[in-house]
Coordinates of C-alpha atoms and ligand atoms in Angstrom, one line a residue:
M1 CA 139.2 22.6 81.1
I2 CA 137.0 24.8 83.3
S3 CA 134.1 22.4 83.2
C4 CA 136.2 19.5 84.3
M5 CA 137.0 21.3 87.5
I6 CA 133.3 21.5 88.4
G7 CA 132.1 19.2 91.2
S8 CA 129.0 17.0 91.1
G9 CA 126.2 19.3 92.3
P10 CA 125.4 22.9 91.7
E11 CA 126.3 23.9 95.2
Q12 CA 129.8 22.4 94.8
M13 CA 130.1 24.1 91.5
Y14 CA 129.1 27.5 92.8
A15 CA 131.4 27.1 95.9
L16 CA 134.3 26.5 93.5
L17 CA 133.6 29.5 91.3
P18 CA 135.9 32.1 92.7
R19 CA 138.8 29.8 92.0
I20 CA 137.4 28.8 88.6
L21 CA 136.9 32.5 87.7
T22 CA 140.5 33.4 88.6
F23 CA 141.7 30.5 86.7
A24 CA 139.5 31.2 83.7
R25 CA 140.5 34.9 83.7
L26 CA 144.2 34.0 83.6
A27 CA 143.5 31.5 80.9
C28 CA 141.7 34.1 78.8
Q29 CA 144.6 36.6 79.3
G30 CA 147.0 34.0 77.8
R31 CA 150.5 35.3 77.7
E32 CA 149.6 38.6 79.2
G33 CA 148.3 36.7 82.2
Q34 CA 151.4 34.6 82.6
E35 CA 153.6 37.7 82.5
M36 CA 151.4 39.4 85.0
Q37 CA 151.6 36.3 87.3
A38 CA 155.3 36.0 86.9
S39 CA 155.9 39.7 87.8
T40 CA 153.6 39.3 90.8
T41 CA 155.5 36.2 92.0
A42 CA 158.8 38.0 91.6
G43 CA 157.6 40.8 93.8
A44 CA 155.6 40.6 97.0
E45 CA 154.2 37.3 98.3
L46 CA 151.4 36.1 96.1
R47 CA 148.1 36.7 97.9
D48 CA 144.8 34.9 97.4
W49 CA 142.1 37.6 97.8
T50 CA 139.2 35.2 97.1
A51 CA 138.5 34.8 100.9
S52 CA 137.8 38.6 101.0
F53 CA 134.9 38.3 98.4
A54 CA 131.4 39.1 99.7
R55 CA 129.3 36.1 100.8
R56 CA 126.9 36.6 97.9
T57 CA 129.7 36.0 95.3
R58 CA 129.8 32.4 96.5
T59 CA 126.5 31.6 94.9
L60 CA 127.4 33.2 91.5
G61 CA 127.9 31.3 88.3
G62 CA 130.2 32.6 85.7
G63 CA 132.8 30.0 84.7
E64 CA 130.8 29.0 81.6
I65 CA 130.3 32.5 80.4
T66 CA 134.0 33.2 80.9
A67 CA 134.7 30.1 78.9
I68 CA 132.3 31.1 76.1
L69 CA 133.7 34.6 75.9
A70 CA 137.2 33.2 75.8
L71 CA 136.3 31.5 72.5
A72 CA 134.8 34.7 71.0
G73 CA 137.8 35.1 68.7
A74 CA 138.9 31.5 68.3
T75 CA 139.5 30.5 64.7
D76 CA 140.6 26.8 65.0
V77 CA 137.6 25.6 67.0
I78 CA 134.1 25.0 65.6
T79 CA 132.3 26.9 68.4
F80 CA 128.7 26.1 69.0
S81 CA 129.1 27.6 72.5
G82 CA 128.3 31.3 72.5
G83 CA 125.0 32.9 71.6
F84 CA 126.9 35.3 69.3
P85 CA 125.2 37.1 66.3
D86 CA 127.1 36.6 63.0
P87 CA 129.3 39.6 62.3
A88 CA 127.9 39.4 58.7
T89 CA 124.8 41.1 60.2
F90 CA 126.7 44.0 61.7
P91 CA 125.9 47.3 59.9
K92 CA 129.5 48.3 59.1
D93 CA 128.9 50.7 56.2
V94 CA 125.7 52.4 57.4
L95 CA 127.2 52.7 60.8
A96 CA 130.4 54.4 59.6
E97 CA 128.2 57.1 57.9
I98 CA 126.0 57.5 60.9
A99 CA 128.9 57.7 63.4
G100 CA 130.7 60.3 61.2
R101 CA 127.5 62.4 60.9
L102 CA 126.9 62.3 64.7
V103 CA 130.4 63.2 65.6
A104 CA 130.3 66.1 63.1
Q105 CA 126.9 67.4 64.0
D106 CA 125.6 66.1 67.3
V107 CA 128.5 66.4 69.7
A108 CA 126.5 68.0 72.5
V109 CA 124.1 65.1 72.8
A110 CA 126.0 62.1 71.3
L111 CA 129.2 62.6 73.2
Q112 CA 127.7 63.7 76.4
Y113 CA 126.1 61.8 79.4
S114 CA 122.5 61.0 78.8
Q115 CA 119.5 60.9 81.1
T116 CA 119.5 57.8 83.2
E117 CA 116.3 56.6 81.6
G118 CA 117.8 57.2 78.1
L119 CA 117.7 60.0 75.5
P120 CA 114.1 61.2 75.0
S121 CA 114.5 60.9 71.2
L122 CA 115.5 57.2 71.4
R123 CA 112.7 56.5 73.8
D124 CA 110.3 58.1 71.4
Y125 CA 111.6 55.9 68.6
L126 CA 111.5 52.7 70.8
A127 CA 107.9 53.5 72.0
G128 CA 106.8 53.7 68.4
R129 CA 108.6 50.5 67.6
L130 CA 107.0 48.6 70.4
D131 CA 103.6 50.0 69.3
A132 CA 104.2 48.8 65.7
L133 CA 105.6 45.3 66.7
Q134 CA 103.6 44.5 69.9
G135 CA 100.5 46.6 69.5
R136 CA 101.1 48.7 72.7
R137 CA 102.9 52.0 73.1
P138 CA 104.4 52.4 76.6
G139 CA 102.7 55.3 78.5
A140 CA 104.5 58.1 80.3
G141 CA 107.3 56.8 82.5
E142 CA 106.9 53.2 81.3
L143 CA 110.0 52.9 79.2
M144 CA 113.8 53.2 79.8
V145 CA 116.9 52.4 77.9
T146 CA 119.3 49.8 79.4
S147 CA 122.9 48.7 78.7
G148 CA 121.7 45.5 77.1
G149 CA 119.5 42.7 78.5
I150 CA 121.8 41.7 81.3
D151 CA 121.8 45.3 82.7
C152 CA 118.1 45.1 83.0
M153 CA 118.2 41.7 84.8
E154 CA 120.8 43.1 87.2
L155 CA 118.6 46.2 87.9
V156 CA 115.5 44.1 88.5
A157 CA 117.3 41.7 90.8
K158 CA 118.8 44.6 92.7
S159 CA 115.5 46.4 92.9
L160 CA 113.2 43.5 93.8
V161 CA 115.1 40.7 95.4
D162 CA 116.0 40.4 99.1
P163 CA 118.1 37.5 100.2
G164 CA 115.9 34.4 100.3
D165 CA 113.1 35.7 98.1
P166 CA 111.7 33.1 95.8
V167 CA 112.3 33.7 92.1
V168 CA 110.9 31.4 89.5
V169 CA 112.8 30.6 86.3
E170 CA 112.2 28.1 83.5
A171 CA 114.2 24.9 84.0
P172 CA 116.5 25.3 82.0
S173 CA 117.0 29.0 81.7
Y174 CA 119.4 31.7 80.6
L175 CA 122.7 31.6 82.5
G176 CA 123.0 35.4 82.8
A177 CA 119.7 35.7 84.5
I178 CA 120.4 32.8 86.9
M179 CA 123.6 34.6 87.8
A180 CA 121.9 38.0 88.2
F181 CA 119.3 36.5 90.6
R182 CA 121.9 34.4 92.5
G183 CA 124.0 37.6 92.9
Y184 CA 121.2 39.0 95.1
E185 CA 120.8 35.6 96.9
A186 CA 117.4 34.7 95.4
D187 CA 115.9 31.3 96.3
L188 CA 115.7 30.1 92.7
R189 CA 112.9 27.7 91.8
G190 CA 112.7 26.0 88.4
V191 CA 109.5 25.2 86.5
P192 CA 109.9 22.5 83.9
M193 CA 109.4 23.0 80.2
D194 CA 107.9 21.0 77.4
E195 CA 107.6 21.5 73.6
D196 CA 105.2 24.4 74.3
G197 CA 107.5 26.3 76.7
M198 CA 107.1 26.7 80.5
Q199 CA 104.5 24.2 81.9
V200 CA 102.1 26.8 83.3
D201 CA 99.9 24.1 84.8
V202 CA 102.9 22.9 86.9
L203 CA 103.5 26.5 88.0
A204 CA 99.8 26.8 88.9
D205 CA 100.1 23.7 91.1
L206 CA 103.3 25.1 92.9
L207 CA 101.4 28.4 93.5
D208 CA 98.4 26.6 94.8
A209 CA 100.7 24.7 97.1
G210 CA 102.0 27.9 98.6
L211 CA 104.9 29.1 96.5
R212 CA 105.0 32.9 96.6
P213 CA 107.6 34.2 94.1
K214 CA 108.6 37.8 94.0
V215 CA 109.5 37.6 90.3
L216 CA 109.1 35.0 87.5
Y217 CA 111.6 35.2 84.8
T218 CA 110.7 33.8 81.4
I219 CA 112.0 33.9 77.8
P220 CA 108.7 33.2 75.9
D221 CA 110.2 33.4 72.3
H222 CA 112.9 31.1 71.0
Q223 CA 114.3 30.5 74.5
N224 CA 117.9 30.4 75.5
P225 CA 119.0 27.6 75.9
T226 CA 116.2 25.4 74.4
G227 CA 115.1 27.3 71.3
L228 CA 111.5 26.6 72.4
S229 CA 108.6 29.1 72.7
L230 CA 105.7 29.5 75.0
A231 CA 102.5 28.5 73.2
A232 CA 100.1 31.4 72.6
E233 CA 97.4 29.8 74.6
R234 CA 99.6 29.5 77.7
R235 CA 100.3 33.3 77.7
P236 CA 97.0 34.6 79.1
A237 CA 97.0 31.8 81.7
L238 CA 100.5 32.9 82.9
V239 CA 99.7 36.5 83.3
E240 CA 96.5 35.7 85.1
L241 CA 98.6 33.7 87.6
A242 CA 100.8 36.8 88.1
R243 CA 97.7 38.9 88.8
R244 CA 96.1 36.4 91.1
Y245 CA 99.3 35.6 93.1
R246 CA 100.7 39.2 92.9
F247 CA 104.1 38.6 91.4
L248 CA 105.9 40.4 88.6
I249 CA 106.9 38.6 85.4
L250 CA 110.2 39.5 83.9
E251 CA 109.7 38.8 80.2
D252 CA 112.9 38.6 78.2
V253 CA 112.3 39.2 74.5
A254 CA 115.9 38.9 73.3
Y255 CA 115.1 36.6 70.3
R256 CA 111.4 37.6 69.7
E257 CA 112.2 39.6 66.5
L258 CA 114.3 36.7 65.2
G259 CA 111.4 34.3 64.5
F260 CA 112.2 32.7 61.2
D261 CA 108.8 33.5 59.7
G262 CA 108.7 37.0 61.2
T263 CA 105.7 36.3 63.4
A264 CA 105.3 36.0 67.2
P265 CA 102.4 35.4 69.5
P266 CA 101.3 38.4 71.7
S267 CA 104.0 39.4 74.1
L268 CA 103.2 39.0 77.8
W269 CA 103.8 42.7 78.3
S270 CA 101.2 43.6 75.7
L271 CA 98.8 41.3 77.4
A272 CA 99.4 42.5 80.9
P273 CA 101.4 45.7 81.2
D274 CA 100.3 45.9 84.9
V275 CA 102.3 42.8 85.9
V276 CA 105.1 42.5 83.4
I277 CA 108.5 44.0 83.1
Q278 CA 109.7 43.5 79.5
T279 CA 113.4 43.4 78.9
G280 CA 114.7 43.6 75.3
T281 CA 118.2 43.8 73.8
F282 CA 119.7 45.1 70.5
S283 CA 122.6 42.8 70.9
K284 CA 121.2 40.2 68.6
T285 CA 119.6 42.5 66.1
F286 CA 121.9 45.5 65.9
F287 CA 125.3 44.5 67.4
P288 CA 126.4 43.6 70.9
G289 CA 129.4 46.0 70.9
V290 CA 126.9 48.8 71.5
R291 CA 125.4 47.3 74.7
L292 CA 121.8 48.6 74.4
G293 CA 118.4 47.3 75.4
W294 CA 115.1 48.5 76.9
A295 CA 112.8 47.9 79.9
A296 CA 109.1 48.5 79.7
A297 CA 107.1 48.2 82.9
P298 CA 104.7 49.9 85.2
P299 CA 105.9 53.5 86.0
E300 CA 106.7 52.9 89.6
V301 CA 108.9 49.9 88.6
I302 CA 110.7 51.9 85.9
A303 CA 111.3 54.7 88.4
Q304 CA 112.9 52.2 90.8
L305 CA 115.1 50.6 88.0
V306 CA 116.2 54.1 87.1
T307 CA 117.3 54.8 90.6
A308 CA 119.1 51.4 90.6
K309 CA 120.9 52.4 87.4
Q310 CA 122.0 55.6 88.9
N311 CA 124.5 53.7 91.1
S312 CA 125.6 51.2 88.5
D313 CA 126.5 52.8 85.1
Q314 CA 124.3 55.9 85.6
C315 CA 123.3 56.0 81.9
S316 CA 123.8 53.9 78.8
G317 CA 126.2 55.4 76.2
A318 CA 124.7 58.3 74.3
L319 CA 126.7 57.7 71.2
G320 CA 125.3 54.2 70.9
Q321 CA 121.8 55.5 71.6
R322 CA 122.0 58.1 68.9
M323 CA 123.4 55.5 66.4
L324 CA 120.6 53.1 67.2
E325 CA 118.0 55.8 66.8
E326 CA 119.4 57.0 63.4
Y327 CA 119.8 53.4 62.2
G328 CA 116.3 52.5 63.2
R329 CA 114.6 55.6 61.9
G330 CA 116.4 55.2 58.6
G331 CA 114.7 51.8 58.2
H332 CA 117.9 49.8 58.4
L333 CA 117.0 47.8 61.4
D334 CA 113.9 46.4 59.8
R335 CA 115.7 45.7 56.6
Q336 CA 118.5 43.9 58.4
L337 CA 116.1 41.8 60.4
V338 CA 114.8 40.3 57.3
E339 CA 118.3 39.2 56.3
S340 CA 119.2 38.0 59.8
R341 CA 116.1 35.8 60.0
A342 CA 116.9 34.2 56.7
L343 CA 120.5 33.6 57.8
Y344 CA 119.7 32.0 61.1
A345 CA 116.8 30.0 59.6
R346 CA 119.2 28.5 57.2
R347 CA 121.8 27.7 59.9
A348 CA 119.1 26.1 62.1
E349 CA 118.1 23.9 59.2
L350 CA 121.6 22.9 58.5
M351 CA 122.1 22.1 62.2
G352 CA 119.0 19.9 62.3
K353 CA 120.2 18.0 59.2
A354 CA 123.7 17.6 60.6
L355 CA 122.4 16.3 64.0
A356 CA 120.2 13.8 62.2
E357 CA 123.2 12.6 60.2
H358 CA 125.8 12.4 63.0
M359 CA 124.2 12.0 66.5
P360 CA 124.2 8.5 68.0
E361 CA 120.9 6.7 68.3
G362 CA 118.8 7.8 71.3
T363 CA 119.8 11.5 71.0
G364 CA 117.1 14.1 70.9
W365 CA 117.1 17.8 70.0
T366 CA 114.7 20.7 69.6
T367 CA 113.8 22.2 66.3
P368 CA 113.8 26.0 66.8
R369 CA 111.5 28.2 64.9
G370 CA 113.7 31.3 65.6
G371 CA 116.7 32.5 67.6
F372 CA 120.1 31.0 67.9
F373 CA 119.9 27.7 69.8
T374 CA 119.1 24.0 69.7
W375 CA 119.1 21.9 72.8
V376 CA 120.4 18.4 72.7
T377 CA 119.6 15.5 75.0
A378 CA 122.2 12.8 74.6
P379 CA 121.6 9.2 75.5
D380 CA 122.0 8.1 79.2
G381 CA 125.6 7.6 80.1
I382 CA 126.8 10.9 78.5
D383 CA 127.9 13.5 81.0
A384 CA 128.2 16.7 79.0
V385 CA 130.3 18.5 81.6
A386 CA 132.8 15.6 81.8
L387 CA 133.0 15.3 78.0
S388 CA 133.8 18.9 77.2
P389 CA 137.6 18.4 77.4
A390 CA 137.2 15.5 74.8
A391 CA 135.2 17.9 72.6
S392 CA 137.9 20.6 73.0
A393 CA 140.5 18.1 71.9
R394 CA 138.5 17.5 68.7
K395 CA 138.2 21.3 68.3
V396 CA 134.5 21.6 68.8
A397 CA 132.8 23.5 71.7
Y398 CA 129.3 23.5 73.3
V399 CA 127.9 24.6 76.6
P400 CA 127.0 21.7 79.0
G401 CA 123.4 21.7 80.2
R402 CA 123.8 21.6 84.0
P403 CA 124.5 25.3 84.7
F404 CA 121.3 26.3 82.9
Y405 CA 119.3 24.6 85.7
P406 CA 118.6 26.4 89.0
G407 CA 118.8 23.0 90.7
D408 CA 119.8 19.5 89.5
G409 CA 119.4 18.5 85.9
G410 CA 120.9 18.7 82.5
V411 CA 123.7 16.1 83.0
S412 CA 123.2 14.6 79.5
Q413 CA 122.1 17.9 77.9
L414 CA 123.9 20.6 76.0
R415 CA 123.3 23.8 74.2
L416 CA 124.4 24.3 70.6
A417 CA 124.4 27.8 69.1
Y418 CA 124.4 27.7 65.3
S419 CA 124.2 31.5 64.9
R420 CA 127.8 32.2 64.3
V421 CA 129.1 28.9 62.8
E422 CA 129.7 29.2 59.0
D423 CA 127.3 27.1 57.0
D424 CA 129.9 24.8 55.7
L425 CA 131.3 24.0 59.2
I426 CA 128.0 23.1 60.8
D427 CA 128.1 19.5 59.5
E428 CA 131.7 19.0 60.4
G429 CA 131.1 20.3 63.9
A430 CA 128.2 17.9 64.4
R431 CA 130.3 15.1 63.0
R432 CA 133.0 15.8 65.6
L433 CA 130.5 15.9 68.4
G434 CA 128.9 12.7 67.3
N435 CA 132.3 11.0 67.4
V436 CA 132.9 12.3 70.9
F437 CA 129.6 10.9 72.1
R438 CA 130.0 7.6 70.4
T439 CA 133.5 7.1 71.8
A440 CA 132.1 7.9 75.3
L441 CA 129.2 5.5 74.9
Q442 CA 131.5 2.7 73.8
E443 CA 133.8 3.3 76.7
A444 CA 130.9 3.5 79.2
Ligands
PLP1 C1 117.8 35.3 76.7 C2 118.9 36.4 76.7 N1 118.7 37.5 77.4 C3 119.6 38.5 77.5 C4 120.8 38.3 76.9 C5 121.9 39.4 77.2 O1 121.8 40.4 76.3 P1 122.9 41.5 76.3 O2 124.0 41.0 75.6 O3 122.2 42.6 75.6 O4 123.2 41.8 77.7 C6 121.1 37.2 76.2 C7 122.4 37.0 75.7 O5 122.9 36.0 75.3 C8 120.1 36.1 76.1 O6 120.4 35.0 75.5

């Protein structure tokens, strides 16, 4: 419904977004929204305040994310749309015990404001964890706690991007990051990907030709939306480019610990802590309701991000920070990761089999080795935005590819998240999608 309102180019799409957002919010609010609107109509004249919104909001995305979140609790739709962790991985029992203990014994810290950079005890735990997993312990002032991954992107964009500054992203890239950078009026440039992740040689050519980015944003492990990873041999080349051309790399490791075989190539931050800001999140490995993540970066960058956080949420919630620390120090995070990897590996395999069974000839898709997503390229003639109402009618949901691109691209592409679809529904979901595509191809 939302997608069908979107015009043909990204600019038209972004111009329409204030209206789309209002529409989507009301749609999400359902009955409550209708009642609210009715009472407003009955009172004073209905005003449209969108014209008052700041200029920078006109370049924002958001309709797709609103649509994804609207389906968070849907039970009658097979939803491949949101990158949601499976609630089966949420630590209900352990957490009940930890929360009870903290409320009984740690009120002065757990229920209080925390330092903006995060509680020292959690930072100490996180530093040890980074050392164990990535072979480097952040030095003094090199680590802070954030309210999830998106908080860090917002802080980075707020701290580094002036209107018109070039920012490089993979094409395609994570919608939330695209929105964060657009929110600060970055001039977004895409670098294409292949099976081995970002094409670093293409980036080198662009830099050689004069491109001077302020920041380069990348998701090297099991990327959102493609599920692809940056090959180990491309990593040193990428950080060398950052050193030579003096830009910061924002490395997003949201899915790094969810590699199906538990291994990962060296992180960019461990290779070059002088030019890399690493952002990580516990949304996929602990639970997203807690909204916690980290940033590791050169001390002067962390100091600036801390200043930026002081005038956004000031600090991440201390209760969640203490819960995460207790959970992690108790060994539960590492134990849960083993189970989560097995769960998502199984779902990815089921997804691959289901696509092979049901997709029309000429369809391609990625085979992820970790994370939540597979990226589908449908045959020419399929417009994934235009087809989403038909998919909704058949009770299956996906995210069309176009908004993942900073410029044009992705018309016949779509992202499928297998992470939160029950095993026995994956095949049925793919069958429904296959039928949607086949019907569209026959009608074309
Ligand atoms: C690549 C990537 N980075 C960051 C995030 C956001 O993480 P959080 O929910 O912790 O803000 C997501 C969420 O989907 C993601 O896919």
